[in-house]
């Protein structure tokens, strides 16, 4: 036997079935004792069925585990990409801040240099000049416009 357990002996005797079906008494023919043992066939069919079911179950379980693993890897990859993008954005943000700070420092340096040169030229004349404010600029612009319009009037009259 190829199986390591006792196999049931289940004979099917077609000759005995035919004689009883035709009205004869059992055991009357010479082939009544010959038949097929279907016990190993039944056990083999049962094993094939159970093996198929187990393989199907395991295949589904492995496929599901593979899908889950792919999903976890994809989520980890996306998370890593997001973190990398955040790092790059932070680097760009720091670069912009540094550039902005440098521009502010340059403007402040220029402003102080302008104030120093204005103070130096004002002290040479003996007159202290006030720092340029928004109102002074506005007045200066109005005066310039007024002077320009007066000059245009004179030229038209001449």
JSON list of C-alpha atoms in Angstrom, two decimals:
[
{"chain": "A", "resi": 1, "resn": "UNK", "atom": "CA", "xyz": [0.00, 0.00, 0.00]},
{"chain": "A", "resi": 2, "resn": "UNK", "atom": "CA", "xyz": [1.24, 3.49, -0.80]},
{"chain": "A", "resi": 3, "resn": "UNK", "atom": "CA", "xyz": [-0.52, 4.92, 2.24]},
{"chain": "A", "resi": 4, "resn": "UNK", "atom": "CA", "xyz": [0.86, 4.41, 5.73]},
{"chain": "A", "resi": 5, "resn": "UNK", "atom": "CA", "xyz": [-2.46, 3.47, 7.28]},
{"chain": "A", "resi": 6, "resn": "UNK", "atom": "CA", "xyz": [-4.95, 0.63, 6.71]},
{"chain": "A", "resi": 7, "resn": "UNK", "atom": "CA", "xyz": [-7.10, 1.04, 3.61]},
{"chain": "A", "resi": 8, "resn": "UNK", "atom": "CA", "xyz": [-10.71, -0.15, 3.83]},
{"chain": "A", "resi": 9, "resn": "UNK", "atom": "CA", "xyz": [-11.64, -3.10, 1.65]},
{"chain": "A", "resi": 10, "resn": "UNK", "atom": "CA", "xyz": [-14.81, -2.06, -0.22]},
{"chain": "A", "resi": 11, "resn": "UNK", "atom": "CA", "xyz": [-15.44, -4.48, -3.09]},
{"chain": "A", "resi": 12, "resn": "UNK", "atom": "CA", "xyz": [-17.91, -3.92, -5.87]},
{"chain": "A", "resi": 13, "resn": "UNK", "atom": "CA", "xyz": [-18.85, -7.17, -7.62]},
{"chain": "A", "resi": 14, "resn": "UNK", "atom": "CA", "xyz": [-20.62, -6.43, -10.90]},
{"chain": "A", "resi": 15, "resn": "UNK", "atom": "CA", "xyz": [-21.40, -10.11, -11.66]},
{"chain": "A", "resi": 16, "resn": "UNK", "atom": "CA", "xyz": [-23.17, -10.56, -8.35]},
{"chain": "A", "resi": 17, "resn": "UNK", "atom": "CA", "xyz": [-25.15, -7.37, -8.95]},
{"chain": "A", "resi": 18, "resn": "UNK", "atom": "CA", "xyz": [-26.19, -8.51, -12.43]},
{"chain": "A", "resi": 19, "resn": "UNK", "atom": "CA", "xyz": [-27.40, -11.94, -11.29]},
{"chain": "A", "resi": 20, "resn": "UNK", "atom": "CA", "xyz": [-29.47, -10.50, -8.45]},
{"chain": "A", "resi": 21, "resn": "UNK", "atom": "CA", "xyz": [-30.88, -7.82, -10.76]},
{"chain": "A", "resi": 22, "resn": "UNK", "atom": "CA", "xyz": [-31.95, -10.43, -13.32]},
{"chain": "A", "resi": 23, "resn": "UNK", "atom": "CA", "xyz": [-33.76, -12.45, -10.68]},
{"chain": "A", "resi": 24, "resn": "UNK", "atom": "CA", "xyz": [-31.12, -15.04, -9.88]},
{"chain": "A", "resi": 25, "resn": "UNK", "atom": "CA", "xyz": [-29.97, -15.94, -6.42]},
{"chain": "A", "resi": 26, "resn": "UNK", "atom": "CA", "xyz": [-26.73, -14.52, -5.06]},
{"chain": "A", "resi": 27, "resn": "UNK", "atom": "CA", "xyz": [-23.60, -16.63, -5.48]},
{"chain": "A", "resi": 28, "resn": "UNK", "atom": "CA", "xyz": [-24.86, -18.67, -8.39]},
{"chain": "A", "resi": 29, "resn": "UNK", "atom": "CA", "xyz": [-22.37, -17.56, -11.11]},
{"chain": "A", "resi": 30, "resn": "UNK", "atom": "CA", "xyz": [-18.68, -18.25, -11.56]},
{"chain": "A", "resi": 31, "resn": "UNK", "atom": "CA", "xyz": [-17.79, -14.52, -11.47]},
{"chain": "A", "resi": 32, "resn": "UNK", "atom": "CA", "xyz": [-19.68, -13.72, -8.26]},
{"chain": "A", "resi": 33, "resn": "UNK", "atom": "CA", "xyz": [-16.48, -13.59, -6.24]},
{"chain": "A", "resi": 34, "resn": "UNK", "atom": "CA", "xyz": [-14.60, -11.31, -8.66]},
{"chain": "A", "resi": 35, "resn": "UNK", "atom": "CA", "xyz": [-14.89, -7.58, -8.28]},
{"chain": "A", "resi": 36, "resn": "UNK", "atom": "CA", "xyz": [-13.20, -4.23, -7.85]},
{"chain": "A", "resi": 37, "resn": "UNK", "atom": "CA", "xyz": [-11.88, -2.90, -4.56]},
{"chain": "A", "resi": 38, "resn": "UNK", "atom": "CA", "xyz": [-12.96, 0.76, -4.54]},
{"chain": "A", "resi": 39, "resn": "UNK", "atom": "CA", "xyz": [-11.52, 1.52, -1.07]},
{"chain": "A", "resi": 40, "resn": "UNK", "atom": "CA", "xyz": [-8.16, 2.85, -2.34]},
{"chain": "A", "resi": 41, "resn": "UNK", "atom": "CA", "xyz": [-9.97, 4.77, -5.10]},
{"chain": "A", "resi": 42, "resn": "UNK", "atom": "CA", "xyz": [-12.17, 6.49, -2.54]},
{"chain": "A", "resi": 43, "resn": "UNK", "atom": "CA", "xyz": [-9.21, 7.29, -0.28]},
{"chain": "A", "resi": 44, "resn": "UNK", "atom": "CA", "xyz": [-7.20, 8.65, -3.26]},
{"chain": "A", "resi": 45, "resn": "UNK", "atom": "CA", "xyz": [-10.13, 10.79, -4.42]},
{"chain": "A", "resi": 46, "resn": "UNK", "atom": "CA", "xyz": [-10.60, 12.10, -0.88]},
{"chain": "A", "resi": 47, "resn": "UNK", "atom": "CA", "xyz": [-6.90, 12.96, -0.63]},
{"chain": "A", "resi": 48, "resn": "UNK", "atom": "CA", "xyz": [-6.95, 14.72, -3.99]},
{"chain": "A", "resi": 49, "resn": "UNK", "atom": "CA", "xyz": [-9.99, 16.74, -2.92]},
{"chain": "A", "resi": 50, "resn": "UNK", "atom": "CA", "xyz": [-8.49, 17.70, 0.45]},
{"chain": "A", "resi": 51, "resn": "UNK", "atom": "CA", "xyz": [-5.12, 18.50, -1.17]},
{"chain": "A", "resi": 52, "resn": "UNK", "atom": "CA", "xyz": [-6.84, 20.77, -3.71]},
{"chain": "A", "resi": 53, "resn": "UNK", "atom": "CA", "xyz": [-8.75, 22.57, -0.96]},
{"chain": "A", "resi": 54, "resn": "UNK", "atom": "CA", "xyz": [-5.61, 23.06, 1.12]},
{"chain": "A", "resi": 55, "resn": "UNK", "atom": "CA", "xyz": [-3.65, 24.36, -1.88]},
{"chain": "A", "resi": 56, "resn": "UNK", "atom": "CA", "xyz": [-6.48, 26.74, -2.71]},
{"chain": "A", "resi": 57, "resn": "UNK", "atom": "CA", "xyz": [-6.61, 27.97, 0.88]},
{"chain": "A", "resi": 58, "resn": "UNK", "atom": "CA", "xyz": [-2.83, 28.39, 1.07]},
{"chain": "A", "resi": 59, "resn": "UNK", "atom": "CA", "xyz": [-2.71, 30.10, -2.33]},
{"chain": "A", "resi": 60, "resn": "UNK", "atom": "CA", "xyz": [-5.30, 32.63, -1.25]},
{"chain": "A", "resi": 61, "resn": "UNK", "atom": "CA", "xyz": [-3.51, 33.20, 2.07]},
{"chain": "A", "resi": 62, "resn": "UNK", "atom": "CA", "xyz": [-0.13, 33.67, 0.37]},
{"chain": "A", "resi": 63, "resn": "UNK", "atom": "CA", "xyz": [-1.61, 35.98, -2.27]},
{"chain": "A", "resi": 64, "resn": "UNK", "atom": "CA", "xyz": [-3.25, 38.09, 0.44]},
{"chain": "A", "resi": 65, "resn": "UNK", "atom": "CA", "xyz": [0.01, 38.23, 2.41]},
{"chain": "A", "resi": 66, "resn": "UNK", "atom": "CA", "xyz": [1.85, 39.30, -0.75]},
{"chain": "A", "resi": 67, "resn": "UNK", "atom": "CA", "xyz": [-0.69, 42.06, -1.37]},
{"chain": "A", "resi": 68, "resn": "UNK", "atom": "CA", "xyz": [-0.38, 43.24, 2.22]},
{"chain": "A", "resi": 69, "resn": "UNK", "atom": "CA", "xyz": [3.42, 43.25, 1.99]},
{"chain": "A", "resi": 70, "resn": "UNK", "atom": "CA", "xyz": [3.32, 45.25, -1.25]},
{"chain": "A", "resi": 71, "resn": "UNK", "atom": "CA", "xyz": [0.91, 47.71, 0.33]},
{"chain": "A", "resi": 72, "resn": "UNK", "atom": "CA", "xyz": [3.17, 48.16, 3.37]},
{"chain": "A", "resi": 73, "resn": "UNK", "atom": "CA", "xyz": [6.24, 48.63, 1.14]},
{"chain": "A", "resi": 74, "resn": "UNK", "atom": "CA", "xyz": [4.37, 51.17, -1.00]},
{"chain": "A", "resi": 75, "resn": "UNK", "atom": "CA", "xyz": [3.24, 53.08, 2.10]},
{"chain": "A", "resi": 76, "resn": "UNK", "atom": "CA", "xyz": [6.81, 53.07, 3.45]},
{"chain": "A", "resi": 77, "resn": "UNK", "atom": "CA", "xyz": [8.16, 54.27, 0.08]},
{"chain": "A", "resi": 78, "resn": "UNK", "atom": "CA", "xyz": [5.55, 57.05, -0.09]},
{"chain": "A", "resi": 79, "resn": "UNK", "atom": "CA", "xyz": [6.37, 58.07, 3.50]},
{"chain": "A", "resi": 80, "resn": "UNK", "atom": "CA", "xyz": [10.08, 58.18, 2.66]},
{"chain": "A", "resi": 81, "resn": "UNK", "atom": "CA", "xyz": [9.36, 60.27, -0.46]},
{"chain": "A", "resi": 82, "resn": "UNK", "atom": "CA", "xyz": [7.23, 62.65, 1.62]},
{"chain": "A", "resi": 83, "resn": "UNK", "atom": "CA", "xyz": [9.97, 63.00, 4.23]},
{"chain": "A", "resi": 84, "resn": "UNK", "atom": "CA", "xyz": [12.55, 63.62, 1.49]},
{"chain": "A", "resi": 85, "resn": "UNK", "atom": "CA", "xyz": [10.31, 66.29, -0.04]},
{"chain": "A", "resi": 86, "resn": "UNK", "atom": "CA", "xyz": [9.92, 67.91, 3.40]},
{"chain": "A", "resi": 87, "resn": "UNK", "atom": "CA", "xyz": [13.71, 67.89, 3.88]},
{"chain": "A", "resi": 88, "resn": "UNK", "atom": "CA", "xyz": [14.22, 69.51, 0.48]},
{"chain": "A", "resi": 89, "resn": "UNK", "atom": "CA", "xyz": [11.51, 72.08, 1.22]},
{"chain": "A", "resi": 90, "resn": "UNK", "atom": "CA", "xyz": [13.18, 72.87, 4.55]},
{"chain": "A", "resi": 91, "resn": "UNK", "atom": "CA", "xyz": [16.54, 73.32, 2.83]},
{"chain": "A", "resi": 92, "resn": "UNK", "atom": "CA", "xyz": [14.96, 75.67, 0.27]},
{"chain": "A", "resi": 93, "resn": "UNK", "atom": "CA", "xyz": [13.20, 77.55, 3.06]},
{"chain": "A", "resi": 94, "resn": "UNK", "atom": "CA", "xyz": [16.49, 78.00, 4.92]},
{"chain": "A", "resi": 95, "resn": "UNK", "atom": "CA", "xyz": [18.20, 79.18, 1.74]},
{"chain": "A", "resi": 96, "resn": "UNK", "atom": "CA", "xyz": [15.43, 81.74, 1.16]},
{"chain": "A", "resi": 97, "resn": "UNK", "atom": "CA", "xyz": [15.72, 82.91, 4.78]},
{"chain": "A", "resi": 98, "resn": "UNK", "atom": "CA", "xyz": [19.48, 83.29, 4.44]},
{"chain": "A", "resi": 99, "resn": "UNK", "atom": "CA", "xyz": [19.07, 85.25, 1.18]},
{"chain": "A", "resi": 100, "resn": "UNK", "atom": "CA", "xyz": [16.42, 87.46, 2.78]},
{"chain": "A", "resi": 101, "resn": "UNK", "atom": "CA", "xyz": [18.67, 88.09, 5.79]},
{"chain": "A", "resi": 102, "resn": "UNK", "atom": "CA", "xyz": [21.56, 88.93, 3.47]},
{"chain": "A", "resi": 103, "resn": "UNK", "atom": "CA", "xyz": [19.36, 91.37, 1.51]},
{"chain": "A", "resi": 104, "resn": "UNK", "atom": "CA", "xyz": [18.19, 93.02, 4.74]},
{"chain": "A", "resi": 105, "resn": "UNK", "atom": "CA", "xyz": [21.77, 93.33, 5.97]},
{"chain": "A", "resi": 106, "resn": "UNK", "atom": "CA", "xyz": [22.82, 94.83, 2.61]},
{"chain": "A", "resi": 107, "resn": "UNK", "atom": "CA", "xyz": [19.94, 97.36, 2.74]},
{"chain": "A", "resi": 108, "resn": "UNK", "atom": "CA", "xyz": [20.81, 98.23, 6.33]},
{"chain": "A", "resi": 109, "resn": "UNK", "atom": "CA", "xyz": [24.49, 98.67, 5.40]},
{"chain": "A", "resi": 110, "resn": "UNK", "atom": "CA", "xyz": [23.54, 100.93, 2.47]},
{"chain": "A", "resi": 111, "resn": "UNK", "atom": "CA", "xyz": [21.15, 102.93, 4.64]},
{"chain": "A", "resi": 112, "resn": "UNK", "atom": "CA", "xyz": [23.80, 103.44, 7.30]},
{"chain": "A", "resi": 113, "resn": "UNK", "atom": "CA", "xyz": [26.35, 104.41, 4.64]},
{"chain": "A", "resi": 114, "resn": "UNK", "atom": "CA", "xyz": [23.87, 106.92, 3.18]},
{"chain": "A", "resi": 115, "resn": "UNK", "atom": "CA", "xyz": [23.15, 108.32, 6.64]},
{"chain": "A", "resi": 116, "resn": "UNK", "atom": "CA", "xyz": [26.86, 108.58, 7.35]},
{"chain": "A", "resi": 117, "resn": "UNK", "atom": "CA", "xyz": [27.56, 110.35, 4.05]},
{"chain": "A", "resi": 118, "resn": "UNK", "atom": "CA", "xyz": [24.58, 112.68, 4.61]},
{"chain": "A", "resi": 119, "resn": "UNK", "atom": "CA", "xyz": [25.75, 113.46, 8.12]},
{"chain": "A", "resi": 120, "resn": "UNK", "atom": "CA", "xyz": [29.29, 114.06, 6.88]},
{"chain": "A", "resi": 121, "resn": "UNK", "atom": "CA", "xyz": [28.15, 116.40, 4.08]},
{"chain": "A", "resi": 122, "resn": "UNK", "atom": "CA", "xyz": [25.76, 118.17, 6.45]},
{"chain": "A", "resi": 123, "resn": "UNK", "atom": "CA", "xyz": [28.44, 118.76, 9.08]},
{"chain": "A", "resi": 124, "resn": "UNK", "atom": "CA", "xyz": [30.81, 120.15, 6.43]},
{"chain": "A", "resi": 125, "resn": "UNK", "atom": "CA", "xyz": [28.27, 122.82, 5.59]},
{"chain": "A", "resi": 126, "resn": "UNK", "atom": "CA", "xyz": [27.58, 123.45, 9.25]},
{"chain": "A", "resi": 127, "resn": "UNK", "atom": "CA", "xyz": [23.92, 122.52, 8.78]},
{"chain": "A", "resi": 128, "resn": "UNK", "atom": "CA", "xyz": [22.49, 119.37, 10.20]},
{"chain": "A", "resi": 129, "resn": "UNK", "atom": "CA", "xyz": [20.29, 117.58, 7.69]},
{"chain": "A", "resi": 130, "resn": "UNK", "atom": "CA", "xyz": [17.37, 115.57, 8.90]},
{"chain": "A", "resi": 131, "resn": "UNK", "atom": "CA", "xyz": [17.01, 111.96, 7.88]},
{"chain": "A", "resi": 132, "resn": "UNK", "atom": "CA", "xyz": [14.82, 111.39, 4.89]},
{"chain": "A", "resi": 133, "resn": "UNK", "atom": "CA", "xyz": [11.30, 110.43, 5.87]},
{"chain": "A", "resi": 134, "resn": "UNK", "atom": "CA", "xyz": [8.25, 109.64, 3.86]},
{"chain": "A", "resi": 135, "resn": "UNK", "atom": "CA", "xyz": [6.74, 113.11, 4.39]},
{"chain": "A", "resi": 136, "resn": "UNK", "atom": "CA", "xyz": [9.96, 114.82, 3.30]},
{"chain": "A", "resi": 137, "resn": "UNK", "atom": "CA", "xyz": [9.97, 112.74, 0.14]},
{"chain": "A", "resi": 138, "resn": "UNK", "atom": "CA", "xyz": [6.38, 113.70, -0.55]},
{"chain": "A", "resi": 139, "resn": "UNK", "atom": "CA", "xyz": [7.12, 117.39, -0.05]},
{"chain": "A", "resi": 140, "resn": "UNK", "atom": "CA", "xyz": [10.18, 117.11, -2.26]},
{"chain": "A", "resi": 141, "resn": "UNK", "atom": "CA", "xyz": [8.17, 115.43, -4.98]},
{"chain": "A", "resi": 142, "resn": "UNK", "atom": "CA", "xyz": [5.46, 118.12, -4.78]},
{"chain": "A", "resi": 143, "resn": "UNK", "atom": "CA", "xyz": [8.08, 120.86, -4.95]},
{"chain": "A", "resi": 144, "resn": "UNK", "atom": "CA", "xyz": [9.73, 119.18, -7.96]},
{"chain": "A", "resi": 145, "resn": "UNK", "atom": "CA", "xyz": [6.40, 118.89, -9.73]},
{"chain": "A", "resi": 146, "resn": "UNK", "atom": "CA", "xyz": [5.61, 122.52, -8.89]},
{"chain": "A", "resi": 147, "resn": "UNK", "atom": "CA", "xyz": [8.98, 123.70, -10.13]},
{"chain": "A", "resi": 148, "resn": "UNK", "atom": "CA", "xyz": [8.63, 121.67, -13.33]},
{"chain": "A", "resi": 149, "resn": "UNK", "atom": "CA", "xyz": [5.18, 123.10, -14.03]},
{"chain": "A", "resi": 150, "resn": "UNK", "atom": "CA", "xyz": [6.48, 126.69, -13.39]},
{"chain": "A", "resi": 151, "resn": "UNK", "atom": "CA", "xyz": [9.35, 126.08, -15.81]},
{"chain": "A", "resi": 152, "resn": "UNK", "atom": "CA", "xyz": [6.93, 124.82, -18.45]},
{"chain": "A", "resi": 153, "resn": "UNK", "atom": "CA", "xyz": [4.73, 127.95, -17.93]},
{"chain": "A", "resi": 154, "resn": "UNK", "atom": "CA", "xyz": [7.68, 130.27, -18.41]},
{"chain": "A", "resi": 155, "resn": "UNK", "atom": "CA", "xyz": [8.74, 128.49, -21.56]},
{"chain": "A", "resi": 156, "resn": "UNK", "atom": "CA", "xyz": [5.20, 128.75, -22.99]},
{"chain": "A", "resi": 157, "resn": "UNK", "atom": "CA", "xyz": [5.03, 132.46, -22.25]},
{"chain": "A", "resi": 158, "resn": "UNK", "atom": "CA", "xyz": [8.36, 133.21, -23.91]}
]
